[in-house]
Short mmCIF file of C-alpha atoms in Angstrom, two decimals:
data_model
loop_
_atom_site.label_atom_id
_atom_site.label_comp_id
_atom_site.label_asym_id
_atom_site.label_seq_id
_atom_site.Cartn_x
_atom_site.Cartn_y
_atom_site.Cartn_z
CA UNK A 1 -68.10 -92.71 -5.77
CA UNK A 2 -66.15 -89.50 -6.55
CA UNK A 3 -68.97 -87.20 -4.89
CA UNK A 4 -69.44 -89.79 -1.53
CA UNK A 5 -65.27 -89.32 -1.26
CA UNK A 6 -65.45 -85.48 -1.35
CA UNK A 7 -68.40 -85.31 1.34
CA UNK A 8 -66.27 -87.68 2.98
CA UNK A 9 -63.10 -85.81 2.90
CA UNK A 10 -65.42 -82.42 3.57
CA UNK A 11 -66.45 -83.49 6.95
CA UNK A 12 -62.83 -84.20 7.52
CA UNK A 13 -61.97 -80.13 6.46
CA UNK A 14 -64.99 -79.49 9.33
CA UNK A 15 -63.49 -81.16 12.08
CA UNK A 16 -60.28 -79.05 10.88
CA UNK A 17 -58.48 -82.38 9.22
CA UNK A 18 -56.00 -80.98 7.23
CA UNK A 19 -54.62 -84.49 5.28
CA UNK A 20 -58.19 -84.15 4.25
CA UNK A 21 -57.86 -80.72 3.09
CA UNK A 22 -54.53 -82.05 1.11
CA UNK A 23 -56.01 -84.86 -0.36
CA UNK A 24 -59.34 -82.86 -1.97
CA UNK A 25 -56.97 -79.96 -3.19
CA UNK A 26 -54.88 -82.95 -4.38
CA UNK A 27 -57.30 -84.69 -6.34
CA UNK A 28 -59.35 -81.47 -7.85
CA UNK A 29 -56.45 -79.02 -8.38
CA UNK A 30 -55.48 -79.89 -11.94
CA UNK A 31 -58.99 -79.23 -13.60
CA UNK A 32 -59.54 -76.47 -11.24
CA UNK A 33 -55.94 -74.84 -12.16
CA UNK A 34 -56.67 -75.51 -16.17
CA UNK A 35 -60.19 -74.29 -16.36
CA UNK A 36 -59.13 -71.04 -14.64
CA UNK A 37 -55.99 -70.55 -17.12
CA UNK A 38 -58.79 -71.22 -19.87
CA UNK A 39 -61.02 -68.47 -18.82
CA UNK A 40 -58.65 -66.11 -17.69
CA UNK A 41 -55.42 -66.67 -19.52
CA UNK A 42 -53.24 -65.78 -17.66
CA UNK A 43 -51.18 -67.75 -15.24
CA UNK A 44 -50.99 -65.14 -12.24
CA UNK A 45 -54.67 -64.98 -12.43
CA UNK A 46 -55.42 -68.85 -12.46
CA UNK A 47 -53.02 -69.60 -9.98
CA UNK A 48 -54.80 -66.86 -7.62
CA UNK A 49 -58.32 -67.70 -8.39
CA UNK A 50 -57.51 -72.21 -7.57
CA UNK A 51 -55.90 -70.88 -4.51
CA UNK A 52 -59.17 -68.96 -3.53
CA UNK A 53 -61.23 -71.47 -4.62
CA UNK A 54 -59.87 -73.62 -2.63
CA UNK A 55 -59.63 -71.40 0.75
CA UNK A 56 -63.46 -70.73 0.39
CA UNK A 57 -63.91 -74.66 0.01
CA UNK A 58 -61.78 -74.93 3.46
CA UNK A 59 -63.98 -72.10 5.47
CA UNK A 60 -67.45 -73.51 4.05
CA UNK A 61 -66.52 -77.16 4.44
CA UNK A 62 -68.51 -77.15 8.01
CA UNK A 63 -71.84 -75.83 6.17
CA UNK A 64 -71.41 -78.41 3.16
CA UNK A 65 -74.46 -80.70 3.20
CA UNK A 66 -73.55 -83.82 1.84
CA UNK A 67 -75.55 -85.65 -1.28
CA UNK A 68 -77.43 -82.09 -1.98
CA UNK A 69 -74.78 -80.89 -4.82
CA UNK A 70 -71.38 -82.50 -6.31
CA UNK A 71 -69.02 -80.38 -4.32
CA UNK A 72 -66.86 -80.39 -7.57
CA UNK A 73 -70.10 -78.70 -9.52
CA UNK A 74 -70.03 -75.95 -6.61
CA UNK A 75 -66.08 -75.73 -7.34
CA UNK A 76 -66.52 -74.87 -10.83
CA UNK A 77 -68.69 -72.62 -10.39
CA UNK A 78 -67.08 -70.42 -7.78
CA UNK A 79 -63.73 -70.71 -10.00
CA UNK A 80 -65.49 -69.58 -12.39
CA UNK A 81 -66.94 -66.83 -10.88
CA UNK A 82 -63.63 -65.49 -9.63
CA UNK A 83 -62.13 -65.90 -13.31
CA UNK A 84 -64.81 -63.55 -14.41
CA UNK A 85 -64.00 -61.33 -11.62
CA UNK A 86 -60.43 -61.04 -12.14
CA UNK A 87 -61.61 -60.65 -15.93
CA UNK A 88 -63.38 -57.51 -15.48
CA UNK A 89 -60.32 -55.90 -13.26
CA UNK A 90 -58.47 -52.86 -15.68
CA UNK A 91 -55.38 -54.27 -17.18
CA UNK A 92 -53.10 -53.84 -20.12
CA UNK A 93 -52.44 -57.34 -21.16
CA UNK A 94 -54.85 -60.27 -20.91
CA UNK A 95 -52.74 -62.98 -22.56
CA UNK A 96 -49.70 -64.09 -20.33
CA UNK A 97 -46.67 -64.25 -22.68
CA UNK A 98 -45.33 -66.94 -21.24
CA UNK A 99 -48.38 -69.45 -21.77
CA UNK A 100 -46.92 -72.54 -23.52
CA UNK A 101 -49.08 -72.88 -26.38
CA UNK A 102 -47.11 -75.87 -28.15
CA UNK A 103 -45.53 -79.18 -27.65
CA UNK A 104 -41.80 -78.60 -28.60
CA UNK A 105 -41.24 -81.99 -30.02
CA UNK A 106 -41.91 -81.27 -33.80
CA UNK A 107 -39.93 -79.48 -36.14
CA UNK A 108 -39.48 -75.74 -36.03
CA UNK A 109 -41.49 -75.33 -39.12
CA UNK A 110 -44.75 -77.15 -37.29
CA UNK A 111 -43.44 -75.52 -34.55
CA UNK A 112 -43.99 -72.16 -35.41
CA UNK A 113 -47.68 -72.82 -37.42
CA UNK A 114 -48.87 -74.67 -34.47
CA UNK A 115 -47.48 -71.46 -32.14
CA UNK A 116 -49.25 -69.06 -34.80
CA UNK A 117 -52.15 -71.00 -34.62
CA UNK A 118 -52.31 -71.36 -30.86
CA UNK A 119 -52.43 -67.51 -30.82
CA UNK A 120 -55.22 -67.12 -33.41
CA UNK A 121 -57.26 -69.37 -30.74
CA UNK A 122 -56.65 -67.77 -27.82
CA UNK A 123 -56.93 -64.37 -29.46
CA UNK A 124 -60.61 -65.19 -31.00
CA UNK A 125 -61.45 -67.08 -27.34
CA UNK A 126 -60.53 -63.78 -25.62
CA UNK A 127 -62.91 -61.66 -27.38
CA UNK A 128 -65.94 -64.12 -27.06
CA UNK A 129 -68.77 -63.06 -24.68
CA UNK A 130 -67.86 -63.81 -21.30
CA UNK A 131 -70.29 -66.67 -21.03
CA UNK A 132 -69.44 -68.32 -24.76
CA UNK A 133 -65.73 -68.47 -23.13
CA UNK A 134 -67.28 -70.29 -20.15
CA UNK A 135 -68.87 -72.51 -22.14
CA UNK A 136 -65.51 -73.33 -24.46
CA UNK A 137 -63.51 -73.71 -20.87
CA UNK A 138 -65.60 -76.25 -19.49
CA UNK A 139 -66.24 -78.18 -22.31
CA UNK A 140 -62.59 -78.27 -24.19
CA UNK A 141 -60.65 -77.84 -21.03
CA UNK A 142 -62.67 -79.87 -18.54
CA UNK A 143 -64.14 -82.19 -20.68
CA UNK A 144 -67.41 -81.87 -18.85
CA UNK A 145 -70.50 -83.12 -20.21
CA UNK A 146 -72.78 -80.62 -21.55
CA UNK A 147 -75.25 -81.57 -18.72
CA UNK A 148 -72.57 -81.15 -15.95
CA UNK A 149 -71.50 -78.17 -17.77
CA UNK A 150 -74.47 -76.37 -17.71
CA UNK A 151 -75.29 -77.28 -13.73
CA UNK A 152 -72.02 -75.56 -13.39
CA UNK A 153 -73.40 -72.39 -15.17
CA UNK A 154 -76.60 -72.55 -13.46
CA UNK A 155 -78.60 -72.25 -17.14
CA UNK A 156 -80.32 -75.30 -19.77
CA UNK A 157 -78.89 -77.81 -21.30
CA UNK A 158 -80.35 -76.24 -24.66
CA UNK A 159 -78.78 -72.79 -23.56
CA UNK A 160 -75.30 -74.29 -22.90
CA UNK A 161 -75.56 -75.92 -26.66
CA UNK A 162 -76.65 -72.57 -27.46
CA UNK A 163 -73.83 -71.00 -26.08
CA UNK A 164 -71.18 -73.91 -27.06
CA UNK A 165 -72.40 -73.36 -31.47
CA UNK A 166 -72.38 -69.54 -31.17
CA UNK A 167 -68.65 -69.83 -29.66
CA UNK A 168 -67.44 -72.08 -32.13
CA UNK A 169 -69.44 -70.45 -34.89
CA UNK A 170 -67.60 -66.79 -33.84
CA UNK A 171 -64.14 -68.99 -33.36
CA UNK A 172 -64.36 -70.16 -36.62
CA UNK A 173 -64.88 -67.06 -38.66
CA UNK A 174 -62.66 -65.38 -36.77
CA UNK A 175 -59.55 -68.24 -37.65
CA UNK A 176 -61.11 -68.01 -41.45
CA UNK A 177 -60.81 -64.15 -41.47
CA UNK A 178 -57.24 -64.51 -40.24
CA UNK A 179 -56.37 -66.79 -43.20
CA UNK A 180 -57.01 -64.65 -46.03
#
């Protein structure tokens, strides 16, 4: 139902229908915005890559063919693809400091663990493999199934899984080295 709506409101973009335009950004934006803060982490970056994504959707919306893909499997993957991209651009910090990482409603004690721990997380995701991070992203921030997950990567099911135990494997001993 999802899929016929977005071919729906696609034709709408190619006839230059901007209430269309509103209502896909509308009702993809959140997962699009969150998987990009996942994979880049950094705010600036995911804000700049869901925009993008979103003006390439608007300029190819008259050569989408409906019922060949799930647009939202062709959004993923060009999000993701500009994550990477602004990934591999030179800079000095790749963690944006002001990334909440906890839910202030516990004490300060859990407060601060939960903030320490939050940092251990993103620290060992940021120094996976670009494609294990992909992986994590789309599975623990999308919540996509591995199937849909690895359509959006364009590999296996059996290479996703691949990709998903080596991730958490490297996570893991990473958090237990931290501990001692």
């Amino acid at each position: 139902m999802l899929a016929d709506d977005d071919d729906r409101l696609l034709s709408g973009i190619a006839a230059g229908d901007k209430t269309s335009f509103a209502q896909l950004r509308e009702r993809h934006l959140n997962r699009i915005f969150s998987l990009a803060l996942r994979v880049t982490g950094s705010r600036a970056d995911a804000e700049d890559a869901a925009q993008e994504a979103f003006t390439r959707a608007w300029r190819k919306a008259s050569t989408w063919r409906p019922g060949e893909a799930k647009f939202s499997t062709w959004l993923y993957r060009v999000t993701m693809n500009l994550c990477i991209d602004a990934r591999r651009k030179p800079r000095a910090d790749q963690l944006d400091p002001d990334l909440p990482l906890v839910d202030p409603a516990p004490g300060a004690e859990s407060v601060l663990l939960a903030h320490e721990q939050d940092q251990q997380v993103h620290a060992a995701m940021a120094v996976l493999p670009e494609r294990q991070r992909e992986a994590m992203a789309l599975c623990y921030t999308l919540g996509l199934s591995n199937a849909e997950a690895a359509a959006t990567m364009e590999i296996s099911v059996k290479a996703y899984e691949s990709l998903l135990v080596r991730a958490k494997r490297d996570i893991r001993a990473r958090l237990e080295g931290s501990e001692q």
